[in-house]
Amino acid sequence: GCGDGAILKYIYKYMKFLRIYGVDVSDIVLGHISKMGIIPVKLDINNLNEIKNLPKTDYTLILEVLEHLQNSEEVLLELLNTTEKKLIFSVPNTGFIGHRLRLLFGSFPLQWRTNPGEHLRFWTYGDIKWWLKELKLYNNSTIYLYEGIPLLNKIFPSLFAMGILVVIEKEKTNK
């Protein structure tokens, strides 16, 4: 899921990687990133067999994608198999105070653009730690919480940060 390609463009411009792949199912997105010098790869991320055919990379980014998938565990583990060094993913923090208040007042957490059905999975800081332990990835992961309410997101991030970013170091991954 390349989105508008802004992160890939930044990496391409400021980092000195040999090849950057952008993986998406949309021909429009792939055409857009191709014009930026990114190597486009068409793939339906829900098809695990297609993931197995991805080129091996040193680093894999999967930002704000896992929450849209029914089979997040399987996708994450397959992508980890194509990654040599680090896999980095992010998901919204459903434990963010704004989402909790919406639930308290009878509305669903506002983590979507056009329809609440866009998100199939939800994580809090505690959930992501539990999930990574279940997948035997916790010991090789670093979890960061970000955005949200300034200063408070540093003091009590599980309540005041909007996003969760996880870096999994492949070299140390439990086999």
Short mmCIF file of N, CA and C in Angstrom, two decimals:
data_model
loop_
_atom_site.label_atom_id
_atom_site.label_comp_id
_atom_site.label_asym_id
_atom_site.label_seq_id
_atom_site.Cartn_x
_atom_site.Cartn_y
_atom_site.Cartn_z
N GLY A 1 0.83 -1.19 0.00
CA GLY A 1 0.00 0.00 0.00
C GLY A 1 0.86 1.24 0.00
N CYS A 2 1.12 1.81 -1.16
CA CYS A 2 2.04 2.94 -1.29
C CYS A 2 1.41 4.29 -0.97
N GLY A 3 0.09 4.33 -0.87
CA GLY A 3 -0.56 5.62 -0.65
C GLY A 3 -0.21 6.57 -1.78
N ASP A 4 0.17 7.80 -1.45
CA ASP A 4 0.53 8.77 -2.49
C ASP A 4 2.01 8.69 -2.86
N GLY A 5 2.74 7.77 -2.23
CA GLY A 5 4.16 7.58 -2.55
C GLY A 5 5.10 8.54 -1.84
N ALA A 6 4.58 9.39 -0.94
CA ALA A 6 5.42 10.42 -0.30
C ALA A 6 6.57 9.82 0.50
N ILE A 7 6.32 8.77 1.24
CA ILE A 7 7.40 8.16 2.04
C ILE A 7 8.45 7.55 1.13
N LEU A 8 8.00 6.86 0.09
CA LEU A 8 8.96 6.26 -0.86
C LEU A 8 9.77 7.34 -1.56
N LYS A 9 9.11 8.44 -1.92
CA LYS A 9 9.82 9.55 -2.57
C LYS A 9 10.89 10.12 -1.64
N TYR A 10 10.55 10.28 -0.37
CA TYR A 10 11.51 10.79 0.60
C TYR A 10 12.70 9.84 0.72
N ILE A 11 12.42 8.57 0.86
CA ILE A 11 13.49 7.57 0.98
C ILE A 11 14.37 7.59 -0.27
N TYR A 12 13.74 7.64 -1.41
CA TYR A 12 14.47 7.64 -2.69
C TYR A 12 15.37 8.86 -2.80
N LYS A 13 14.87 10.01 -2.34
CA LYS A 13 15.62 11.26 -2.47
C LYS A 13 16.75 11.38 -1.45
N TYR A 14 16.49 10.98 -0.20
CA TYR A 14 17.44 11.27 0.87
C TYR A 14 18.26 10.08 1.36
N MET A 15 17.84 8.90 1.02
CA MET A 15 18.59 7.72 1.43
C MET A 15 19.26 7.14 0.20
N LYS A 16 20.37 6.55 0.39
CA LYS A 16 21.13 6.03 -0.76
C LYS A 16 20.96 4.52 -0.91
N PHE A 17 19.72 4.11 -1.18
CA PHE A 17 19.45 2.70 -1.42
C PHE A 17 19.62 2.41 -2.90
N LEU A 18 19.99 1.18 -3.23
CA LEU A 18 20.16 0.81 -4.63
C LEU A 18 18.83 0.71 -5.35
N ARG A 19 17.87 0.03 -4.72
CA ARG A 19 16.56 -0.17 -5.34
C ARG A 19 15.47 0.01 -4.28
N ILE A 20 14.42 0.69 -4.67
CA ILE A 20 13.26 0.83 -3.81
C ILE A 20 12.06 0.30 -4.59
N TYR A 21 11.36 -0.65 -3.96
CA TYR A 21 10.16 -1.22 -4.56
C TYR A 21 8.93 -0.61 -3.90
N GLY A 22 7.94 -0.33 -4.68
CA GLY A 22 6.64 0.09 -4.18
C GLY A 22 5.63 -0.98 -4.54
N VAL A 23 4.98 -1.54 -3.56
CA VAL A 23 4.06 -2.65 -3.77
C VAL A 23 2.63 -2.17 -3.54
N ASP A 24 1.77 -2.38 -4.53
CA ASP A 24 0.38 -1.95 -4.42
C ASP A 24 -0.46 -2.76 -5.41
N VAL A 25 -1.75 -2.75 -5.21
CA VAL A 25 -2.66 -3.44 -6.12
C VAL A 25 -3.19 -2.48 -7.20
N SER A 26 -3.05 -1.18 -6.97
CA SER A 26 -3.60 -0.16 -7.85
C SER A 26 -2.64 0.21 -8.98
N ASP A 27 -3.12 0.08 -10.22
CA ASP A 27 -2.31 0.49 -11.38
C ASP A 27 -2.04 2.00 -11.37
N ILE A 28 -3.00 2.77 -10.88
CA ILE A 28 -2.83 4.22 -10.81
C ILE A 28 -1.68 4.57 -9.87
N VAL A 29 -1.67 3.97 -8.69
CA VAL A 29 -0.59 4.21 -7.72
C VAL A 29 0.74 3.75 -8.28
N LEU A 30 0.76 2.57 -8.89
CA LEU A 30 2.02 2.04 -9.43
C LEU A 30 2.56 2.91 -10.55
N GLY A 31 1.69 3.45 -11.38
CA GLY A 31 2.12 4.38 -12.43
C GLY A 31 2.70 5.65 -11.83
N HIS A 32 2.07 6.14 -10.78
CA HIS A 32 2.54 7.36 -10.10
C HIS A 32 3.93 7.17 -9.49
N ILE A 33 4.14 6.07 -8.76
CA ILE A 33 5.44 5.88 -8.11
C ILE A 33 6.53 5.54 -9.12
N SER A 34 6.14 4.94 -10.23
CA SER A 34 7.10 4.62 -11.29
C SER A 34 7.73 5.91 -11.83
N LYS A 35 6.93 6.96 -11.94
CA LYS A 35 7.43 8.25 -12.42
C LYS A 35 8.42 8.88 -11.45
N MET A 36 8.40 8.43 -10.18
CA MET A 36 9.33 8.95 -9.16
C MET A 36 10.64 8.16 -9.12
N GLY A 37 10.75 7.12 -9.93
CA GLY A 37 11.97 6.30 -9.91
C GLY A 37 11.86 5.07 -9.02
N ILE A 38 10.67 4.83 -8.49
CA ILE A 38 10.44 3.66 -7.64
C ILE A 38 10.07 2.48 -8.53
N ILE A 39 10.56 1.30 -8.21
CA ILE A 39 10.23 0.09 -8.98
C ILE A 39 8.84 -0.39 -8.55
N PRO A 40 7.86 -0.36 -9.47
CA PRO A 40 6.50 -0.78 -9.09
C PRO A 40 6.35 -2.30 -9.12
N VAL A 41 5.63 -2.82 -8.12
CA VAL A 41 5.32 -4.25 -8.06
C VAL A 41 3.83 -4.38 -7.78
N LYS A 42 3.10 -4.98 -8.71
CA LYS A 42 1.67 -5.18 -8.50
C LYS A 42 1.45 -6.44 -7.68
N LEU A 43 0.67 -6.29 -6.61
CA LEU A 43 0.46 -7.43 -5.72
C LEU A 43 -0.81 -7.22 -4.91
N ASP A 44 -1.56 -8.30 -4.75
CA ASP A 44 -2.70 -8.31 -3.84
C ASP A 44 -2.18 -8.86 -2.52
N ILE A 45 -2.06 -8.01 -1.53
CA ILE A 45 -1.45 -8.41 -0.26
C ILE A 45 -2.24 -9.48 0.47
N ASN A 46 -3.49 -9.66 0.10
CA ASN A 46 -4.29 -10.72 0.71
C ASN A 46 -3.94 -12.10 0.17
N ASN A 47 -3.18 -12.15 -0.91
CA ASN A 47 -2.79 -13.42 -1.52
C ASN A 47 -1.38 -13.78 -1.03
N LEU A 48 -1.31 -14.70 -0.07
CA LEU A 48 -0.02 -15.05 0.53
C LEU A 48 0.95 -15.64 -0.48
N ASN A 49 0.44 -16.33 -1.50
CA ASN A 49 1.33 -16.88 -2.53
C ASN A 49 2.02 -15.78 -3.33
N GLU A 50 1.33 -14.67 -3.54
CA GLU A 50 1.95 -13.55 -4.24
C GLU A 50 3.05 -12.93 -3.38
N ILE A 51 2.83 -12.84 -2.07
CA ILE A 51 3.84 -12.28 -1.19
C ILE A 51 5.12 -13.11 -1.25
N LYS A 52 4.97 -14.42 -1.33
CA LYS A 52 6.14 -15.31 -1.40
C LYS A 52 7.02 -15.01 -2.61
N ASN A 53 6.42 -14.42 -3.66
CA ASN A 53 7.16 -14.12 -4.88
C ASN A 53 7.79 -12.73 -4.90
N LEU A 54 7.62 -11.99 -3.82
CA LEU A 54 8.25 -10.66 -3.76
C LEU A 54 9.77 -10.81 -3.74
N PRO A 55 10.47 -9.80 -4.28
CA PRO A 55 11.93 -9.84 -4.19
C PRO A 55 12.37 -9.68 -2.74
N LYS A 56 13.48 -10.30 -2.38
CA LYS A 56 14.06 -10.13 -1.05
C LYS A 56 14.54 -8.69 -0.92
N THR A 57 14.29 -8.09 0.24
CA THR A 57 14.74 -6.73 0.50
C THR A 57 15.41 -6.66 1.86
N ASP A 58 16.24 -5.66 2.06
CA ASP A 58 16.85 -5.45 3.37
C ASP A 58 15.82 -4.94 4.37
N TYR A 59 14.99 -4.01 3.91
CA TYR A 59 14.00 -3.39 4.78
C TYR A 59 12.63 -3.45 4.13
N THR A 60 11.62 -3.66 4.96
CA THR A 60 10.24 -3.67 4.49
C THR A 60 9.43 -2.71 5.35
N LEU A 61 8.68 -1.83 4.69
CA LEU A 61 7.77 -0.91 5.37
C LEU A 61 6.34 -1.35 5.07
N ILE A 62 5.53 -1.47 6.10
CA ILE A 62 4.11 -1.75 5.92
C ILE A 62 3.36 -0.81 6.87
N LEU A 63 3.12 0.39 6.38
CA LEU A 63 2.59 1.47 7.22
C LEU A 63 1.10 1.64 7.01
N GLU A 64 0.36 1.55 8.10
CA GLU A 64 -1.09 1.75 8.09
C GLU A 64 -1.78 0.82 7.08
N VAL A 65 -1.38 -0.45 7.08
CA VAL A 65 -1.96 -1.45 6.18
C VAL A 65 -2.57 -2.62 6.94
N LEU A 66 -1.88 -3.12 7.95
CA LEU A 66 -2.29 -4.36 8.63
C LEU A 66 -3.70 -4.28 9.20
N GLU A 67 -4.12 -3.11 9.62
CA GLU A 67 -5.46 -2.97 10.20
C GLU A 67 -6.58 -3.17 9.18
N HIS A 68 -6.23 -3.17 7.90
CA HIS A 68 -7.22 -3.37 6.83
C HIS A 68 -7.36 -4.83 6.43
N LEU A 69 -6.57 -5.71 7.02
CA LEU A 69 -6.50 -7.11 6.57
C LEU A 69 -7.08 -8.07 7.59
N GLN A 70 -7.78 -9.10 7.10
CA GLN A 70 -8.29 -10.16 7.98
C GLN A 70 -7.15 -11.03 8.48
N ASN A 71 -6.17 -11.26 7.64
CA ASN A 71 -5.09 -12.20 7.94
C ASN A 71 -3.78 -11.47 8.24
N SER A 72 -3.84 -10.50 9.14
CA SER A 72 -2.66 -9.68 9.45
C SER A 72 -1.46 -10.50 9.89
N GLU A 73 -1.70 -11.53 10.72
CA GLU A 73 -0.60 -12.36 11.20
C GLU A 73 0.13 -13.04 10.04
N GLU A 74 -0.64 -13.67 9.17
CA GLU A 74 -0.04 -14.40 8.05
C GLU A 74 0.71 -13.46 7.11
N VAL A 75 0.12 -12.30 6.83
CA VAL A 75 0.78 -11.33 5.96
C VAL A 75 2.08 -10.84 6.58
N LEU A 76 2.04 -10.48 7.86
CA LEU A 76 3.24 -10.01 8.54
C LEU A 76 4.35 -11.06 8.49
N LEU A 77 4.02 -12.30 8.79
CA LEU A 77 5.03 -13.36 8.81
C LEU A 77 5.57 -13.64 7.41
N GLU A 78 4.72 -13.60 6.39
CA GLU A 78 5.21 -13.80 5.01
C GLU A 78 6.12 -12.66 4.59
N LEU A 79 5.74 -11.43 4.93
CA LEU A 79 6.60 -10.29 4.60
C LEU A 79 7.93 -10.36 5.34
N LEU A 80 7.90 -10.86 6.56
CA LEU A 80 9.14 -11.05 7.31
C LEU A 80 10.05 -12.04 6.61
N ASN A 81 9.47 -13.04 5.95
CA ASN A 81 10.26 -14.02 5.19
C ASN A 81 10.96 -13.40 3.99
N THR A 82 10.44 -12.26 3.48
CA THR A 82 11.08 -11.61 2.33
C THR A 82 12.05 -10.52 2.76
N THR A 83 12.19 -10.34 4.07
CA THR A 83 12.99 -9.24 4.63
C THR A 83 14.28 -9.77 5.22
N GLU A 84 15.38 -9.13 4.89
CA GLU A 84 16.69 -9.56 5.37
C GLU A 84 17.10 -8.90 6.69
N LYS A 85 16.76 -7.61 6.90
CA LYS A 85 17.25 -6.90 8.08
C LYS A 85 16.14 -6.46 9.02
N LYS A 86 15.27 -5.55 8.57
CA LYS A 86 14.22 -5.02 9.46
C LYS A 86 12.91 -4.87 8.72
N LEU A 87 11.85 -5.21 9.43
CA LEU A 87 10.50 -4.95 8.95
C LEU A 87 9.90 -3.91 9.89
N ILE A 88 9.34 -2.87 9.31
CA ILE A 88 8.77 -1.76 10.08
C ILE A 88 7.30 -1.65 9.72
N PHE A 89 6.43 -1.68 10.75
CA PHE A 89 5.01 -1.49 10.45
C PHE A 89 4.39 -0.53 11.45
N SER A 90 3.29 0.07 11.03
CA SER A 90 2.54 0.96 11.93
C SER A 90 1.06 0.63 11.84
N VAL A 91 0.38 0.90 12.96
CA VAL A 91 -1.07 0.76 13.05
C VAL A 91 -1.58 1.88 13.95
N PRO A 92 -2.85 2.24 13.83
CA PRO A 92 -3.40 3.22 14.76
C PRO A 92 -3.48 2.65 16.17
N ASN A 93 -3.36 3.51 17.17
CA ASN A 93 -3.51 3.12 18.57
C ASN A 93 -4.96 3.32 18.98
N THR A 94 -5.72 2.24 19.04
CA THR A 94 -7.13 2.34 19.41
C THR A 94 -7.29 2.75 20.87
N GLY A 95 -6.23 2.65 21.66
CA GLY A 95 -6.27 3.08 23.05
C GLY A 95 -6.12 4.59 23.23
N PHE A 96 -5.92 5.33 22.14
CA PHE A 96 -5.78 6.79 22.20
C PHE A 96 -7.02 7.40 22.87
N ILE A 97 -6.82 8.38 23.71
CA ILE A 97 -7.89 8.98 24.50
C ILE A 97 -9.06 9.46 23.64
N GLY A 98 -8.78 10.01 22.49
CA GLY A 98 -9.85 10.47 21.60
C GLY A 98 -10.76 9.33 21.15
N HIS A 99 -10.16 8.18 20.86
CA HIS A 99 -10.95 7.01 20.46
C HIS A 99 -11.75 6.47 21.64
N ARG A 100 -11.12 6.47 22.81
CA ARG A 100 -11.82 6.00 24.02
C ARG A 100 -13.03 6.89 24.33
N LEU A 101 -12.85 8.20 24.19
CA LEU A 101 -13.95 9.12 24.45
C LEU A 101 -15.09 8.93 23.44
N ARG A 102 -14.74 8.70 22.20
CA ARG A 102 -15.79 8.43 21.20
C ARG A 102 -16.60 7.20 21.60
N LEU A 103 -15.91 6.13 22.03
CA LEU A 103 -16.64 4.94 22.48
C LEU A 103 -17.52 5.26 23.69
N LEU A 104 -16.98 6.02 24.63
CA LEU A 104 -17.71 6.37 25.83
C LEU A 104 -19.01 7.11 25.50
N PHE A 105 -18.97 7.93 24.45
CA PHE A 105 -20.15 8.71 24.07
C PHE A 105 -20.93 8.09 22.91
N GLY A 106 -20.67 6.79 22.65
CA GLY A 106 -21.52 6.04 21.73
C GLY A 106 -21.11 6.03 20.27
N SER A 107 -19.91 6.46 19.95
CA SER A 107 -19.43 6.44 18.56
C SER A 107 -18.20 5.56 18.46
N PHE A 108 -17.98 5.03 17.27
CA PHE A 108 -16.83 4.18 17.02
C PHE A 108 -15.58 5.04 16.86
N PRO A 109 -14.39 4.54 17.24
CA PRO A 109 -13.16 5.31 17.03
C PRO A 109 -13.03 5.77 15.58
N LEU A 110 -12.68 7.01 15.40
CA LEU A 110 -12.57 7.60 14.07
C LEU A 110 -11.16 7.36 13.53
N GLN A 111 -10.97 6.18 12.90
CA GLN A 111 -9.67 5.80 12.35
C GLN A 111 -9.78 5.50 10.85
N TRP A 112 -10.78 6.03 10.21
CA TRP A 112 -11.04 5.68 8.81
C TRP A 112 -11.31 6.94 8.01
N ARG A 113 -11.28 6.80 6.69
CA ARG A 113 -11.51 7.97 5.82
C ARG A 113 -12.95 8.08 5.36
N THR A 114 -13.49 6.99 4.80
CA THR A 114 -14.83 7.08 4.23
C THR A 114 -15.84 6.16 4.89
N ASN A 115 -15.37 5.10 5.58
CA ASN A 115 -16.29 4.12 6.14
C ASN A 115 -15.61 3.38 7.28
N PRO A 116 -16.31 3.19 8.40
CA PRO A 116 -15.68 2.48 9.51
C PRO A 116 -15.30 1.05 9.17
N GLY A 117 -15.89 0.48 8.13
CA GLY A 117 -15.56 -0.88 7.70
C GLY A 117 -14.18 -1.01 7.08
N GLU A 118 -13.49 0.11 6.87
CA GLU A 118 -12.14 0.06 6.30
C GLU A 118 -11.19 -0.70 7.21
N HIS A 119 -11.38 -0.58 8.51
CA HIS A 119 -10.50 -1.24 9.47
C HIS A 119 -11.15 -2.51 9.99
N LEU A 120 -10.42 -3.60 9.85
CA LEU A 120 -10.90 -4.89 10.31
C LEU A 120 -10.25 -5.31 11.62
N ARG A 121 -9.11 -4.70 11.93
CA ARG A 121 -8.33 -5.06 13.12
C ARG A 121 -8.00 -3.80 13.91
N PHE A 122 -7.85 -3.97 15.22
CA PHE A 122 -7.59 -2.84 16.12
C PHE A 122 -6.59 -3.27 17.17
N TRP A 123 -5.65 -2.36 17.49
CA TRP A 123 -4.63 -2.64 18.50
C TRP A 123 -4.49 -1.46 19.44
N THR A 124 -4.21 -1.78 20.70
CA THR A 124 -3.74 -0.80 21.68
C THR A 124 -2.27 -1.15 21.94
N TYR A 125 -1.61 -0.35 22.76
CA TYR A 125 -0.23 -0.65 23.10
C TYR A 125 -0.12 -2.02 23.76
N GLY A 126 -1.00 -2.31 24.70
CA GLY A 126 -1.00 -3.62 25.37
C GLY A 126 -1.28 -4.75 24.39
N ASP A 127 -2.20 -4.52 23.47
CA ASP A 127 -2.53 -5.54 22.48
C ASP A 127 -1.35 -5.85 21.56
N ILE A 128 -0.64 -4.80 21.13
CA ILE A 128 0.46 -5.02 20.19
C ILE A 128 1.57 -5.80 20.87
N LYS A 129 1.82 -5.53 22.16
CA LYS A 129 2.83 -6.30 22.90
C LYS A 129 2.40 -7.77 22.98
N TRP A 130 1.15 -8.01 23.34
CA TRP A 130 0.63 -9.38 23.43
C TRP A 130 0.72 -10.07 22.08
N TRP A 131 0.32 -9.38 21.02
CA TRP A 131 0.28 -9.94 19.67
C TRP A 131 1.69 -10.34 19.21
N LEU A 132 2.65 -9.45 19.44
CA LEU A 132 4.04 -9.75 19.06
C LEU A 132 4.59 -10.93 19.86
N LYS A 133 4.20 -11.05 21.13
CA LYS A 133 4.62 -12.22 21.93
C LYS A 133 4.02 -13.49 21.36
N GLU A 134 2.75 -13.46 21.00
CA GLU A 134 2.08 -14.63 20.43
C GLU A 134 2.76 -15.07 19.12
N LEU A 135 3.23 -14.10 18.35
CA LEU A 135 3.91 -14.39 17.08
C LEU A 135 5.40 -14.68 17.27
N LYS A 136 5.85 -14.68 18.52
CA LYS A 136 7.26 -14.91 18.87
C LYS A 136 8.19 -13.87 18.22
N LEU A 137 7.71 -12.63 18.17
CA LEU A 137 8.48 -11.53 17.58
C LEU A 137 8.80 -10.44 18.60
N TYR A 138 8.25 -10.53 19.79
CA TYR A 138 8.37 -9.45 20.78
C TYR A 138 9.82 -9.17 21.16
N ASN A 139 10.61 -10.19 21.42
CA ASN A 139 11.99 -9.98 21.87
C ASN A 139 12.86 -9.29 20.84
N ASN A 140 12.44 -9.33 19.59
CA ASN A 140 13.22 -8.73 18.51
C ASN A 140 12.59 -7.44 18.00
N SER A 141 11.61 -6.93 18.75
CA SER A 141 10.85 -5.77 18.32
C SER A 141 11.10 -4.59 19.24
N THR A 142 11.06 -3.41 18.65
CA THR A 142 11.04 -2.16 19.39
C THR A 142 9.74 -1.47 19.03
N ILE A 143 9.00 -1.03 20.06
CA ILE A 143 7.71 -0.40 19.85
C ILE A 143 7.82 1.08 20.18
N TYR A 144 7.33 1.91 19.26
CA TYR A 144 7.29 3.35 19.46
C TYR A 144 5.84 3.81 19.37
N LEU A 145 5.45 4.74 20.20
CA LEU A 145 4.14 5.37 20.09
C LEU A 145 4.37 6.82 19.69
N TYR A 146 3.52 7.35 18.81
CA TYR A 146 3.79 8.67 18.24
C TYR A 146 2.50 9.45 17.98
N GLU A 147 2.67 10.71 17.67
CA GLU A 147 1.61 11.69 17.44
C GLU A 147 0.67 11.77 18.63
N GLY A 148 -0.49 12.32 18.45
CA GLY A 148 -1.43 12.46 19.55
C GLY A 148 -1.32 13.81 20.23
N ILE A 149 -1.40 13.82 21.55
CA ILE A 149 -1.38 15.06 22.32
C ILE A 149 0.05 15.33 22.79
N PRO A 150 0.66 16.43 22.28
CA PRO A 150 2.05 16.72 22.63
C PRO A 150 2.28 16.74 24.14
N LEU A 151 3.44 16.36 24.52
CA LEU A 151 3.93 16.23 25.88
C LEU A 151 3.25 15.05 26.60
N LEU A 152 1.93 15.03 26.63
CA LEU A 152 1.25 13.91 27.28
C LEU A 152 1.57 12.59 26.57
N ASN A 153 1.79 12.65 25.25
CA ASN A 153 2.12 11.42 24.52
C ASN A 153 3.51 10.89 24.88
N LYS A 154 4.30 11.70 25.54
CA LYS A 154 5.61 11.25 26.03
C LYS A 154 5.51 10.69 27.45
N ILE A 155 4.60 11.26 28.25
CA ILE A 155 4.44 10.86 29.65
C ILE A 155 3.66 9.55 29.76
N PHE A 156 2.55 9.45 29.02
CA PHE A 156 1.69 8.27 29.08
C PHE A 156 1.26 7.92 27.65
N PRO A 157 2.20 7.39 26.85
CA PRO A 157 1.94 7.20 25.43
C PRO A 157 0.80 6.24 25.09
N SER A 158 0.56 5.24 25.91
CA SER A 158 -0.49 4.28 25.56
C SER A 158 -1.86 4.95 25.54
N LEU A 159 -2.02 6.07 26.23
CA LEU A 159 -3.29 6.79 26.27
C LEU A 159 -3.30 8.02 25.38
N PHE A 160 -2.16 8.66 25.22
CA PHE A 160 -2.14 9.95 24.53
C PHE A 160 -1.42 9.95 23.18
N ALA A 161 -0.94 8.80 22.71
CA ALA A 161 -0.33 8.70 21.37
C ALA A 161 -1.34 8.08 20.41
N MET A 162 -1.36 8.58 19.18
CA MET A 162 -2.34 8.11 18.20
C MET A 162 -1.87 6.90 17.40
N GLY A 163 -0.57 6.72 17.27
CA GLY A 163 -0.06 5.66 16.41
C GLY A 163 0.95 4.77 17.10
N ILE A 164 1.06 3.56 16.58
CA ILE A 164 2.03 2.58 17.07
C ILE A 164 2.93 2.19 15.90
N LEU A 165 4.23 2.30 16.11
CA LEU A 165 5.22 1.90 15.11
C LEU A 165 6.07 0.79 15.70
N VAL A 166 6.24 -0.29 14.96
CA VAL A 166 7.01 -1.43 15.43
C VAL A 166 8.15 -1.70 14.45
N VAL A 167 9.34 -1.87 15.00
CA VAL A 167 10.52 -2.25 14.21
C VAL A 167 10.92 -3.65 14.64
N ILE A 168 10.87 -4.59 13.71
CA ILE A 168 11.27 -5.97 13.99
C ILE A 168 12.63 -6.20 13.35
N GLU A 169 13.61 -6.56 14.17
CA GLU A 169 14.94 -6.85 13.66
C GLU A 169 14.99 -8.31 13.22
N LYS A 170 15.19 -8.52 11.95
CA LYS A 170 15.16 -9.85 11.38
C LYS A 170 16.33 -10.71 11.84
N GLU A 171 17.51 -10.14 11.97
CA GLU A 171 18.69 -10.93 12.33
C GLU A 171 18.48 -11.69 13.64
N LYS A 172 17.68 -11.10 14.52
CA LYS A 172 17.48 -11.68 15.84
C LYS A 172 16.18 -12.46 15.96
N THR A 173 15.41 -12.54 14.88
CA THR A 173 14.10 -13.17 14.95
C THR A 173 14.21 -14.62 15.38
N ASN A 174 13.34 -15.01 16.31
CA ASN A 174 13.30 -16.41 16.77
C ASN A 174 12.85 -17.29 15.61
N LYS A 175 13.52 -18.38 15.44
CA LYS A 175 13.15 -19.32 14.37
C LYS A 175 12.18 -20.33 14.88
#
